[in-house]
Amino acid sequence: MLATSLLGRLRRRDPGDAVLRRAVRLTLVASVVFYACRYGAGSQVLATYGLFGTIAAGSFAQLPGPAPQRARILVTALPAVWALIAAGTLLAWSTWAAAGGMLVIGFVVSFAGVGNPRLVGLASAFQLFYILASFPPYQPDTLPQRLGGVTLAVVLLAAAEVLLWPDPVPVTFRQLLTRAADAVGGFLDDAADALTDPRAGHGGRDSRRAQAYDLVAPLGLGRNPPERAPTAAGAQDRALRISAAALREVLAEADRLAGDAPPEPIPDLAAARLLRACADTTRAAGRSLSPGVPPVDLGSLDAAIRTAEAAYPAGRGGADAPDVPRMCRDATALALADQVRVFAVGARVAAGARPAGGAAYPRLFGYARHSPWTLYWWQFRSHLAPRSAHLHSALRLAVALSVARVAAGVLQLNHGFWVLLATLTVLRTSAADTRTALRPAVLGTIAGVVVSGLLVLLIQEPIVYAVVLPVTLLLAFGVGRLLGPVWQQALFTLLLTVVFSQLSPEGWRLAEARLVDVGLGAVIGVLAGVAMWPRGASHDLRHNAARYLTASGDAVAQTVEAVLGDAPPPEDDLDRVRRRMVLVDSSYCQYHSERHDPRRRRVDWDAALGAGQHVVPGAESLLRRNPPGCLAGWPAAAVLLRDAAGQLRSAYDDLAGEVAHGRASGPVPAPADCVDEVDRVRPLLGTVDTAAVRHLVEVDRWLAGLADSLNRIHPRAGSERRS
């Protein structure tokens, strides 16, 4: 009965059997490697490095993607593993040399994740390879055996990933983007129908709108695990981030346009024709992200945009007055088309094609012209900043591991690498998480030491430990992982006892050494976590997001001044927003892996950061069709736009203050629909040229869209349609 209950509990915690599959693969590979090296080849060095190589690569490494991709990563990483083991072996002659190497390698391995956060999954494994080799005895002549044992382990583990009970292929970010694009394309068709016949298909339109929002929501970076989120510095990941942000804006603009539909049918509306072209391009761009599908062609979309732009200024109302309601809808449709074009160009870059049509966004997609190494260097340089969460984490971990290596060497601990292993296990990116990890590490080690001590006192025959090795491996990496950290630490301690009873039997003193080493490593980890940037990524995220939002507000104001002819194009301001976005993305991803203070005012980070993501591509698209100075010499328009831009800038500053200090933000400008904007613009018309009215409407609609994005963070009463 108890066994049945425990089995049911384990199955509920591992519904897809992912943990069990991984534990079985690791157990089989580790057992084969250990038995072959220890009893077949008769080499303790081969057995030690083969077993710990399997554990490091199979348990501590968190690899992304399907089984073939994980296997390829393991094999590709072998040269780096050899270099780390060689460095540790050669530096083991001195405690201070090994500690210095630990400081450098600990920082480099951890900080390498800023260029590709998926490398973070390999960081702990890489550090373990150096840690194991950097302890006495100093035996450089055993380096070939060390490398041979690790190579055998990694190659067999890579083969097992593909051949032994492989995991189901996970859903990729590209697939999420493809599904969302298909749903948004369907809603764009509905929005086009709403413009030509507002009373047709209303019920189905609401369900498709809800489906589009449901499928776009998972595209937020924080809603994806680090191994799946496109946060690397390479061109394809950058393009995926831009495409996801653009698709969110397409959906918001389509929702706004559907809400501004005319009360009566309008046949042959240019905005409706443009929306249908946008729907086709959105679906095609989404499908192009799948393997084997050719890149999306922008020809039909560009032709539709040119047709809509040509028809745009011709809309006239009674008494030869501009038809401002139609201009509002056409301006929104063109803004939507610009975002679809950004999405399509981003999809081309993400698919590995040339950014055809990217000349319209020379800065947004300028990175596609540079080599991967240049892009990685830019990412590293951006994170060499006082407020970089990655820099803090890398320095904290490197210092803690180096101190632990010095302590283990000075105290001449026989199994000193357990000290560093405990430090690596306990230390987290925030003091709160470090304290949380401390309790199970200590309690689990104590429980494991007690059981291990009794075991070695009762059983002295090595053959018994050889027989139960596969069982303890399966318990440590399968059952322990499912039952929780205390069980995992206790069973891992038991596993170490079983292993070292076959390598170098020490009796009950082995359990005593394990307890002392883990206690020392835990203390060092806690001290480092409390002393060095204890607030983790949460504090950095708030500061970086505040600077990002402030820069976004400045860019909005400068863009308005540019179209009024009172300032140059805001290129420097937009570049500043892009640079600060890099640090925000990094802090945001790390933030989601930490515990958060429940007493601190919570922020809707997806909405808050989305308020800035509309600024850069929106400003570039706006200035392409409304060049600097297009509204110069129209004082009334200048007053209206400066007032709207000033309110937006204040709202961005208030939001920055809210996320940085937790204080309530000020009033957010109400998002205006087309009817509201007609009332605002009509008194300014007079005898001005229709083209000037068009420019005014476009700039005003862009500002209204930004106000709408801010309103999603603090929805007003009655604005549920856009919330």
XYZ file of C-alpha atoms in Angstrom:
723
model
C 0.000 0.000 0.000
C 2.795 2.399 0.936
C 4.743 1.486 -2.198
C 1.657 2.057 -4.355
C 1.059 5.454 -2.750
C 4.699 6.470 -3.245
C 4.641 5.327 -6.868
C 1.471 7.318 -7.512
C 3.054 10.392 -5.955
C 6.116 10.041 -8.166
C 4.012 9.629 -11.319
C 2.016 12.759 -10.500
C 5.234 14.749 -10.121
C 6.619 13.374 -13.382
C 3.599 13.066 -15.697
C 5.640 12.799 -18.880
C 8.263 10.499 -17.303
C 10.947 13.025 -18.279
C 12.839 12.720 -14.976
C 12.547 8.934 -14.993
C 13.839 8.660 -18.569
C 16.794 10.879 -17.769
C 17.572 8.931 -14.593
C 17.475 5.604 -16.425
C 19.807 6.849 -19.165
C 22.232 8.284 -16.622
C 22.123 5.107 -14.518
C 22.851 2.821 -17.458
C 25.703 4.952 -18.809
C 27.257 5.590 -15.392
C 27.090 1.906 -14.461
C 28.638 0.732 -17.738
C 31.416 3.314 -17.565
C 32.214 2.679 -13.906
C 32.207 -1.107 -14.138
C 34.281 -1.091 -17.348
C 36.886 1.313 -15.963
C 37.056 0.123 -12.352
C 36.769 -3.632 -12.788
C 37.464 -4.110 -16.492
C 40.456 -1.777 -16.925
C 41.326 -1.822 -13.214
C 41.868 1.948 -13.127
C 40.567 4.136 -10.323
C 41.376 7.298 -12.297
C 39.396 6.144 -15.341
C 36.500 5.082 -13.107
C 36.455 8.359 -11.141
C 36.468 10.632 -14.161
C 34.135 8.400 -16.133
C 31.533 8.334 -13.353
C 31.758 12.003 -12.437
C 31.851 12.950 -16.100
C 28.545 11.127 -16.547
C 27.035 12.822 -13.492
C 28.258 16.283 -14.501
C 27.088 16.036 -18.113
C 23.954 14.025 -17.375
C 22.644 15.642 -14.200
C 24.195 19.076 -13.724
C 24.014 20.087 -17.403
C 20.572 21.406 -18.404
C 20.522 21.152 -22.183
C 17.840 22.543 -24.519
C 16.089 21.090 -27.511
C 15.320 17.577 -28.777
C 17.545 14.571 -28.134
C 19.739 14.905 -31.267
C 20.443 18.541 -30.444
C 21.388 17.699 -26.847
C 23.673 14.913 -28.062
C 25.325 17.289 -30.527
C 25.898 19.863 -27.769
C 27.547 17.247 -25.550
C 29.947 16.076 -28.242
C 30.713 19.641 -29.383
C 31.515 20.622 -25.793
C 34.221 17.941 -25.432
C 37.169 20.216 -26.406
C 36.136 22.689 -23.714
C 35.849 19.831 -21.212
C 39.357 18.621 -22.118
C 40.757 22.122 -21.682
C 39.139 22.525 -18.245
C 40.404 19.151 -17.006
C 43.888 19.885 -18.339
C 43.919 23.302 -16.653
C 42.754 21.826 -13.340
C 45.303 19.015 -13.523
C 48.220 21.381 -14.190
C 47.169 23.888 -11.495
C 46.626 21.270 -8.776
C 50.267 21.605 -7.629
C 49.366 24.640 -5.507
C 46.273 25.641 -3.558
C 46.691 29.278 -4.590
C 47.261 28.421 -8.258
C 44.154 26.225 -8.285
C 42.155 28.935 -6.500
C 43.326 31.556 -9.004
C 42.315 29.292 -11.854
C 38.960 28.739 -10.151
C 38.422 32.499 -9.951
C 39.121 33.004 -13.657
C 37.365 29.898 -14.943
C 34.397 30.343 -12.620
C 33.840 33.859 -13.939
C 34.456 33.094 -17.619
C 32.245 29.995 -17.678
C 29.397 31.765 -15.900
C 29.681 35.065 -17.784
C 29.732 33.256 -21.144
C 25.981 32.876 -20.733
C 25.415 36.533 -21.660
C 26.189 35.710 -25.280
C 23.915 32.684 -25.289
C 21.891 31.984 -22.128
C 21.488 28.384 -23.249
C 25.163 27.960 -22.302
C 24.113 28.516 -18.688
C 22.903 24.928 -18.738
C 26.502 23.804 -19.288
C 28.084 26.186 -16.779
C 27.731 23.978 -13.685
C 29.027 20.925 -15.557
C 32.037 22.847 -16.896
C 32.873 24.112 -13.409
C 32.654 20.599 -11.984
C 35.154 19.292 -14.536
C 37.711 21.896 -13.435
C 36.901 21.434 -9.733
C 37.445 17.668 -9.827
C 40.781 17.956 -11.626
C 42.152 20.835 -9.534
C 42.477 18.864 -6.285
C 45.435 16.772 -5.169
C 47.075 14.480 -5.806
C 49.075 16.428 -8.356
C 49.490 13.802 -11.074
C 49.864 15.370 -14.534
C 50.929 11.969 -15.866
C 47.346 10.721 -15.336
C 45.909 13.383 -17.671
C 45.391 10.916 -20.569
C 43.390 8.604 -18.293
C 41.327 11.521 -16.978
C 40.523 12.715 -20.475
C 39.800 9.160 -21.612
C 37.337 8.516 -18.791
C 35.434 11.757 -19.388
C 35.397 11.269 -23.175
C 33.987 7.757 -22.814
C 31.284 9.063 -20.468
C 30.241 11.994 -22.652
C 30.185 9.987 -25.894
C 28.101 7.185 -24.356
C 25.761 9.703 -22.749
C 25.284 11.472 -26.100
C 24.466 8.142 -27.749
C 22.043 7.276 -24.933
C 20.223 10.594 -25.409
C 19.320 9.543 -28.941
C 18.964 5.769 -28.635
C 17.614 5.043 -25.137
C 14.044 6.135 -24.473
C 14.496 9.642 -25.978
C 12.384 12.497 -24.654
C 9.492 13.849 -26.737
C 10.478 16.775 -28.932
C 9.677 19.933 -26.927
C 7.649 22.789 -28.341
C 10.064 25.448 -29.593
C 9.677 29.214 -29.505
C 9.459 29.170 -33.300
C 6.480 26.832 -33.112
C 4.802 29.091 -30.571
C 5.396 32.035 -32.901
C 3.992 30.107 -35.885
C 0.803 29.206 -34.022
C 0.348 32.751 -32.776
C 0.907 34.177 -36.274
C -1.776 31.895 -37.707
C -4.269 33.005 -35.039
C -3.426 36.693 -35.500
C -3.824 36.278 -39.282
C -7.325 34.923 -38.726
C -8.203 37.867 -36.493
C -6.862 40.289 -39.129
C -9.291 38.783 -41.635
C -12.067 39.339 -39.095
C -10.961 42.941 -38.561
C -11.074 43.518 -42.333
C -14.598 42.098 -42.461
C -15.586 44.361 -39.559
C -14.577 47.431 -41.582
C -16.624 46.476 -44.621
C -19.568 44.868 -42.769
C -19.520 45.533 -38.997
C -22.586 43.347 -38.329
C -21.291 40.139 -39.934
C -19.807 37.257 -37.929
C -19.518 39.096 -34.609
C -19.739 35.979 -32.424
C -16.996 34.083 -34.248
C -14.870 37.230 -34.288
C -14.866 37.391 -30.480
C -13.747 33.780 -30.141
C -10.954 34.240 -32.696
C -9.855 37.416 -30.918
C -9.669 35.517 -27.609
C -7.748 32.679 -29.275
C -5.252 35.146 -30.771
C -4.604 36.734 -27.381
C -4.231 33.294 -25.762
C -1.606 32.224 -28.306
C 0.305 35.528 -28.304
C 0.563 35.642 -24.499
C 3.153 32.777 -24.240
C 5.571 34.741 -26.450
C 6.774 36.801 -23.482
C 10.411 36.037 -22.642
C 9.600 35.535 -18.995
C 7.015 32.894 -19.840
C 9.580 30.620 -21.473
C 12.327 28.622 -19.760
C 15.853 29.937 -20.423
C 16.683 27.037 -22.720
C 13.741 27.918 -24.987
C 13.591 31.721 -24.805
C 15.368 33.473 -27.733
C 17.748 35.540 -25.615
C 21.067 34.807 -27.344
C 23.122 37.520 -29.032
C 22.969 35.897 -32.473
C 21.005 37.342 -35.374
C 18.316 34.664 -35.373
C 17.451 35.019 -31.693
C 17.412 38.814 -32.011
C 15.048 38.492 -34.966
C 12.751 36.175 -33.002
C 12.554 38.689 -30.149
C 11.713 41.509 -32.563
C 9.155 39.343 -34.364
C 7.400 38.411 -31.120
C 7.182 42.069 -30.045
C 5.921 43.073 -33.501
C 3.235 40.367 -33.474
C 1.953 41.619 -30.117
C 1.661 45.107 -31.585
C -0.093 43.751 -34.705
C -2.716 42.179 -32.476
C -3.151 45.355 -30.436
C -3.513 47.499 -33.572
C -5.993 45.021 -35.088
C -8.038 45.094 -31.890
C -8.020 48.889 -31.971
C -9.012 48.953 -35.628
C -11.857 46.476 -35.085
C -13.140 48.705 -32.276
C -13.016 51.758 -34.561
C -15.066 50.053 -37.285
C -17.631 52.367 -38.950
C -21.264 51.900 -37.888
C -22.355 51.317 -41.483
C -20.784 49.111 -44.189
C -18.165 50.816 -46.383
C -17.528 48.899 -49.592
C -14.040 48.680 -51.086
C -12.343 50.229 -48.076
C -8.567 50.579 -48.630
C -7.860 49.700 -45.019
C -9.758 46.417 -45.381
C -7.792 45.446 -48.483
C -4.554 46.235 -46.679
C -5.614 44.174 -43.661
C -6.269 41.122 -45.814
C -2.797 41.444 -47.340
C -1.397 41.740 -43.809
C -3.269 38.592 -42.765
C -1.790 36.594 -45.656
C 1.740 37.877 -44.977
C 1.458 37.217 -41.230
C 0.459 33.603 -41.784
C 3.133 33.084 -44.450
C 5.827 34.639 -42.232
C 4.815 32.385 -39.349
C 4.953 29.273 -41.538
C 8.376 30.292 -42.873
C 9.832 29.692 -39.395
C 9.309 25.939 -39.862
C 12.165 23.863 -41.331
C 12.044 23.427 -45.079
C 9.596 26.271 -45.728
C 10.962 29.039 -48.005
C 11.340 32.561 -46.559
C 8.310 34.816 -46.780
C 8.050 37.133 -49.786
C 7.200 40.749 -48.957
C 6.200 41.726 -52.491
C 2.429 41.473 -52.046
C 2.497 43.308 -48.713
C 4.669 46.117 -50.093
C 2.331 46.473 -53.075
C -0.687 46.677 -50.759
C 1.059 49.290 -48.601
C 1.892 51.405 -51.654
C -1.710 51.175 -52.857
C -3.032 52.176 -49.430
C -0.583 55.070 -49.173
C -1.582 56.326 -52.618
C -5.284 56.229 -51.726
C -4.745 57.590 -48.241
C -4.602 61.383 -48.818
C -7.523 61.287 -51.259
C -10.201 60.649 -48.610
C -12.487 63.705 -48.654
C -15.675 64.438 -46.751
C -18.465 66.906 -47.300
C -17.636 70.510 -48.220
C -14.286 69.311 -49.509
C -13.093 68.662 -45.931
C -10.769 65.793 -45.126
C -12.557 62.605 -44.133
C -10.793 62.370 -40.762
C -12.582 59.210 -39.519
C -11.396 57.385 -42.622
C -7.919 58.851 -42.186
C -7.852 57.516 -38.617
C -8.703 54.031 -39.773
C -6.274 54.181 -42.671
C -3.506 55.479 -40.373
C -4.127 52.611 -37.953
C -4.119 50.117 -40.822
C -0.812 51.493 -42.121
C 0.709 51.393 -38.642
C -0.466 47.781 -38.377
C 1.020 47.013 -41.800
C 4.347 48.467 -40.662
C 4.357 46.067 -37.698
C 3.453 43.155 -39.977
C 6.362 44.152 -42.177
C 8.676 44.187 -39.140
C 7.358 40.742 -38.210
C 7.923 39.431 -41.741
C 11.449 40.847 -42.039
C 12.256 39.407 -38.610
C 10.929 36.020 -39.727
C 13.220 36.133 -42.784
C 16.250 36.849 -40.609
C 15.225 34.163 -38.095
C 14.946 31.673 -40.960
C 18.509 32.482 -42.046
C 17.568 34.509 -45.135
C 18.625 38.012 -46.095
C 16.421 40.721 -44.581
C 14.763 41.680 -47.875
C 12.952 44.912 -47.310
C 15.071 45.579 -44.250
C 16.378 48.810 -45.749
C 13.227 50.434 -44.396
C 14.467 49.593 -40.886
C 18.230 50.176 -41.186
C 18.814 50.296 -37.443
C 16.245 47.780 -36.273
C 17.743 45.032 -38.465
C 21.217 46.512 -38.891
C 22.688 43.712 -36.773
C 21.860 41.186 -39.531
C 24.793 42.571 -41.534
C 27.338 41.673 -38.851
C 29.088 38.432 -38.024
C 28.041 36.307 -35.021
C 31.304 37.129 -33.234
C 30.614 40.865 -33.573
C 27.132 40.411 -32.152
C 28.455 38.367 -29.247
C 31.057 41.008 -28.517
C 28.376 43.702 -28.439
C 26.388 41.573 -25.984
C 29.413 41.048 -23.720
C 30.255 44.745 -23.834
C 26.687 45.683 -22.912
C 26.880 43.480 -19.830
C 30.169 44.921 -18.601
C 28.051 47.414 -16.705
C 27.517 48.020 -12.977
C 23.839 47.053 -13.239
C 24.251 43.812 -15.163
C 22.643 40.885 -13.348
C 24.864 38.476 -15.308
C 28.016 40.304 -14.237
C 26.931 40.175 -10.600
C 26.121 36.466 -10.754
C 29.404 35.585 -12.459
C 31.515 37.557 -9.976
C 29.600 36.188 -6.972
C 30.017 32.586 -8.064
C 33.681 32.955 -9.054
C 34.636 34.538 -5.727
C 32.679 31.976 -3.697
C 34.222 28.999 -5.500
C 37.708 30.482 -5.254
C 37.334 31.043 -1.496
C 36.003 27.509 -1.116
C 39.022 26.151 -2.997
C 41.396 28.048 -0.711
C 39.578 26.796 2.398
C 39.648 23.184 1.215
C 43.360 23.424 0.379
C 44.439 25.196 3.564
C 42.473 22.757 5.735
C 43.875 19.832 3.672
C 40.494 18.147 3.308
C 40.733 14.708 1.684
C 37.566 15.258 -0.364
C 37.809 19.008 -0.763
C 35.887 19.056 -4.024
C 32.763 18.321 -1.933
C 33.218 21.768 -0.400
C 33.019 23.426 -3.824
C 30.175 21.148 -4.865
C 28.197 22.259 -1.811
C 28.970 25.917 -2.539
C 27.815 25.450 -6.117
C 24.632 23.737 -4.900
C 23.697 26.296 -2.248
C 24.684 29.557 -3.915
C 21.879 31.273 -5.838
C 21.481 34.620 -7.565
C 19.780 36.174 -4.521
C 20.222 35.876 -0.761
C 16.616 34.701 -0.382
C 17.157 31.821 -2.787
C 20.488 30.956 -1.129
C 18.814 30.706 2.279
C 16.093 28.545 0.753
C 18.650 26.150 -0.750
C 20.660 25.945 2.507
C 18.126 24.075 4.623
C 17.566 21.069 2.324
C 21.298 20.850 1.592
C 22.188 20.599 5.292
C 19.249 18.431 6.359
C 19.652 16.095 3.405
C 23.386 15.752 4.012
C 22.863 14.966 7.703
C 20.274 12.319 6.859
C 22.518 10.858 4.163
C 25.541 10.840 6.493
C 23.630 8.986 9.199
C 22.451 6.290 6.790
C 25.869 6.100 5.110
C 27.656 5.767 8.458
C 25.443 2.874 9.497
C 25.925 1.282 6.083
C 29.725 1.318 6.159
C 29.761 0.034 9.739
C 27.541 -2.909 8.865
C 28.895 -3.776 5.414
C 32.594 -3.898 4.528
C 32.465 -6.048 1.396
C 33.111 -3.934 -1.777
C 31.114 -6.384 -3.898
C 27.919 -5.324 -2.127
C 28.504 -1.707 -3.065
C 29.235 -2.723 -6.646
C 25.905 -4.540 -6.841
C 23.795 -1.701 -5.394
C 25.471 1.080 -7.446
C 22.770 1.158 -10.185
C 20.038 1.262 -7.542
C 21.599 4.209 -5.741
C 22.129 6.023 -9.039
C 18.465 5.606 -9.932
C 17.382 6.716 -6.464
C 19.633 9.787 -6.427
C 18.793 11.124 -9.881
C 15.262 9.808 -10.261
C 13.393 9.376 -6.990
C 15.394 12.039 -5.141
C 14.769 14.670 -7.812
C 11.026 13.984 -7.680
C 10.675 13.887 -3.902
C 12.456 17.180 -3.311
C 15.812 18.773 -2.414
C 16.176 17.105 1.000
C 15.701 13.631 -0.450
C 17.915 14.441 -3.408
C 20.788 15.600 -1.187
C 20.413 12.625 1.159
C 20.376 10.080 -1.664
C 23.285 11.804 -3.413
C 25.300 11.500 -0.184
C 24.424 7.804 -0.085
C 25.537 7.461 -3.721
C 28.925 9.014 -2.941
C 29.390 6.544 -0.100
C 28.638 3.615 -2.415
C 31.075 4.937 -5.049
C 34.023 5.715 -2.755
C 33.613 2.453 -0.889
C 34.745 0.872 -4.171
C 37.429 3.445 -5.020
C 39.149 4.077 -1.696
C 37.380 2.507 1.302
C 37.596 4.768 4.370
C 34.828 3.362 6.555
C 32.721 5.691 8.695
C 35.254 8.537 8.244
C 33.954 9.013 4.715
C 30.531 10.016 6.078
C 32.192 12.328 8.590
C 34.247 14.005 5.832
C 31.110 14.451 3.732
C 29.292 16.235 6.575
C 32.226 18.551 7.328
C 32.808 19.407 3.674
C 29.161 20.136 2.902
C 28.838 22.258 6.032
C 31.895 24.319 5.108
C 30.757 24.740 1.500
C 27.257 25.764 2.609
C 28.659 28.416 4.956
C 30.824 29.874 2.178
C 27.880 29.879 -0.231
C 25.613 31.654 2.234
C 28.228 34.266 3.112
C 28.844 35.003 -0.569
C 25.114 35.181 -1.266
C 24.518 37.625 1.589
C 27.600 39.784 1.049
C 27.596 40.203 -2.739
C 24.523 41.743 -4.405
C 22.085 39.900 -2.115
C 18.947 41.253 -3.786
C 19.642 39.380 -7.015
C 18.134 40.168 -10.388
C 14.994 41.726 -8.904
C 16.842 44.891 -7.896
C 18.780 45.053 -11.173
C 15.613 44.489 -13.194
C 13.839 47.359 -11.471
C 16.752 49.720 -12.038
C 17.366 48.647 -15.652
C 13.661 48.751 -16.500
C 13.358 52.244 -15.030
C 16.230 53.518 -17.188
C 14.763 51.730 -20.217
C 11.320 53.290 -19.734
C 12.788 56.737 -19.126
C 14.808 56.456 -22.345
C 11.644 55.334 -24.165
C 9.795 58.450 -22.985
C 12.679 60.653 -24.142
C 12.660 58.971 -27.564
C 8.921 59.604 -27.930
C 9.341 63.293 -27.141
C 12.285 63.646 -29.530
C 10.386 61.897 -32.322
C 7.542 64.393 -31.997
C 10.000 67.297 -31.999
C 11.557 65.849 -35.172
C 8.296 65.741 -37.140
C 7.569 69.287 -35.961
C 10.908 70.373 -37.432
C 12.412 71.482 -34.127
C 14.935 68.631 -33.655
C 17.005 66.231 -35.776
C 15.911 62.588 -36.193
C 16.094 60.829 -32.794
C 18.729 58.278 -33.829
C 20.790 58.597 -30.641
C 17.697 58.356 -28.439
C 16.498 55.206 -30.215
C 19.977 53.650 -29.954
C 19.945 54.357 -26.221
C 16.634 52.499 -25.899
C 18.071 49.494 -27.785
C 21.183 49.330 -25.595
C 19.164 49.449 -22.400
C 16.830 46.768 -23.717
C 19.751 44.295 -23.692
C 20.237 44.612 -19.920
C 16.489 44.521 -19.286
C 16.090 41.264 -21.228
C 18.922 39.640 -19.279
C 17.649 40.786 -15.874
C 14.123 39.744 -16.790
C 15.131 36.181 -17.690
C 17.147 35.750 -14.485
C 14.361 37.332 -12.422
C 11.986 34.508 -13.336
C 14.331 31.924 -11.826
C 14.330 33.612 -8.382
C 11.975 33.794 -5.436
C 10.295 37.164 -5.002
C 9.540 39.151 -1.877
C 5.734 38.905 -1.377
C 5.757 42.220 0.503
C 7.135 44.081 -2.500
C 4.707 45.714 -4.900
C 4.325 43.381 -7.891
C 4.779 44.608 -11.442
C 3.284 43.196 -14.623
C 6.681 42.960 -16.287
C 5.432 41.688 -19.642
C 3.165 44.728 -19.962
C 5.676 47.177 -18.492
C 8.481 46.177 -20.836
C 6.053 45.908 -23.743
C 5.308 49.606 -23.236
C 8.855 50.322 -24.377
C 9.068 47.719 -27.142
C 6.586 49.655 -29.303
C 8.731 52.779 -29.305
C 11.702 51.866 -31.502
C 10.054 50.076 -34.465
C 7.068 52.428 -34.231
C 9.265 55.530 -34.407
C 11.266 54.184 -37.352
C 8.090 53.290 -39.266
C 6.502 56.631 -38.425
C 9.488 58.655 -39.623
C 9.665 56.649 -42.854
C 6.249 57.921 -43.935
C 6.265 61.183 -41.970
C 9.765 62.635 -42.421
C 11.287 65.156 -40.005
C 9.777 68.589 -40.482
C 6.585 67.349 -42.151
C 4.475 69.336 -39.667
C 6.719 72.382 -39.417
C 4.862 75.688 -39.596
C 1.581 74.399 -38.080
C 1.517 75.924 -34.580
C -1.860 74.457 -33.612
C -0.688 70.938 -34.437
C 2.529 71.552 -32.511
C 0.555 72.474 -29.384
C -1.622 69.352 -29.624
C 1.252 66.929 -30.275
C 3.576 68.430 -27.678
C 0.816 68.189 -25.086
C 0.194 64.509 -25.929
C 3.927 63.741 -26.015
C 4.450 65.542 -22.716
C 1.727 63.474 -21.058
C 3.260 60.289 -22.440
C 6.737 61.240 -21.299
C 5.420 61.916 -17.801
C 3.592 58.585 -17.858
C 6.798 56.759 -18.845
C 8.697 58.568 -16.079
C 5.983 57.693 -13.548
C 6.034 54.062 -14.618
C 9.836 54.085 -14.290
C 9.456 55.396 -10.753
C 6.887 52.725 -9.976
C 9.027 49.809 -11.105
C 12.177 51.221 -9.498
C 10.782 52.187 -6.097
C 7.397 50.522 -5.872
C 5.509 53.804 -5.633
C 2.182 54.264 -7.368
C 2.400 55.812 -10.807
C 0.548 58.910 -11.881
C -2.432 59.038 -14.225
C -1.969 57.287 -17.553
C -3.141 59.057 -20.719
C -6.429 57.547 -21.843
C -6.153 55.666 -25.146
C -8.292 57.494 -27.677
C -10.410 55.848 -30.333
C -11.015 57.324 -33.771
C -14.075 59.319 -32.687
C -12.119 60.982 -29.879
C -9.332 61.886 -32.269
C -11.740 63.351 -34.802
C -12.955 65.744 -32.123
C -9.365 66.643 -31.220
C -8.200 67.184 -34.785
C -11.257 68.868 -36.366
C -10.654 72.357 -34.878
C -7.158 72.360 -36.358
C -8.070 71.610 -39.959
C -8.962 74.995 -41.427
C -7.441 75.281 -44.858
C -4.309 73.216 -44.321
C -3.190 70.755 -46.950
C -4.674 67.255 -46.769
C -1.176 65.743 -46.645
C -0.458 67.741 -43.477
C -3.684 66.440 -41.933
C -2.543 62.936 -42.812
C 0.790 63.470 -41.059
C -0.997 64.856 -37.999
C -3.368 61.907 -37.846
C -0.533 59.377 -38.171
C 1.577 60.952 -35.439
C -1.444 61.325 -33.205
C -2.442 57.692 -33.736
C 1.089 56.546 -32.897
C 0.940 58.467 -29.625
C -2.491 56.978 -28.929
C -1.074 53.508 -29.506
C 1.683 54.172 -26.962
C -0.918 55.409 -24.489
C -2.824 52.193 -25.107
C 0.263 50.098 -24.297
C 0.658 51.999 -21.017
C -3.022 51.538 -20.287
C -2.602 47.747 -20.479
C -0.501 47.982 -17.312
C -3.119 49.994 -15.381
C -6.453 49.395 -17.168
C -8.984 52.145 -16.719
C -12.617 51.518 -15.975
C -14.459 50.858 -19.182
C -11.344 49.858 -21.120
C -11.813 46.099 -20.798
C -11.836 45.766 -24.574
C -8.128 46.554 -24.733
C -7.016 45.333 -21.310
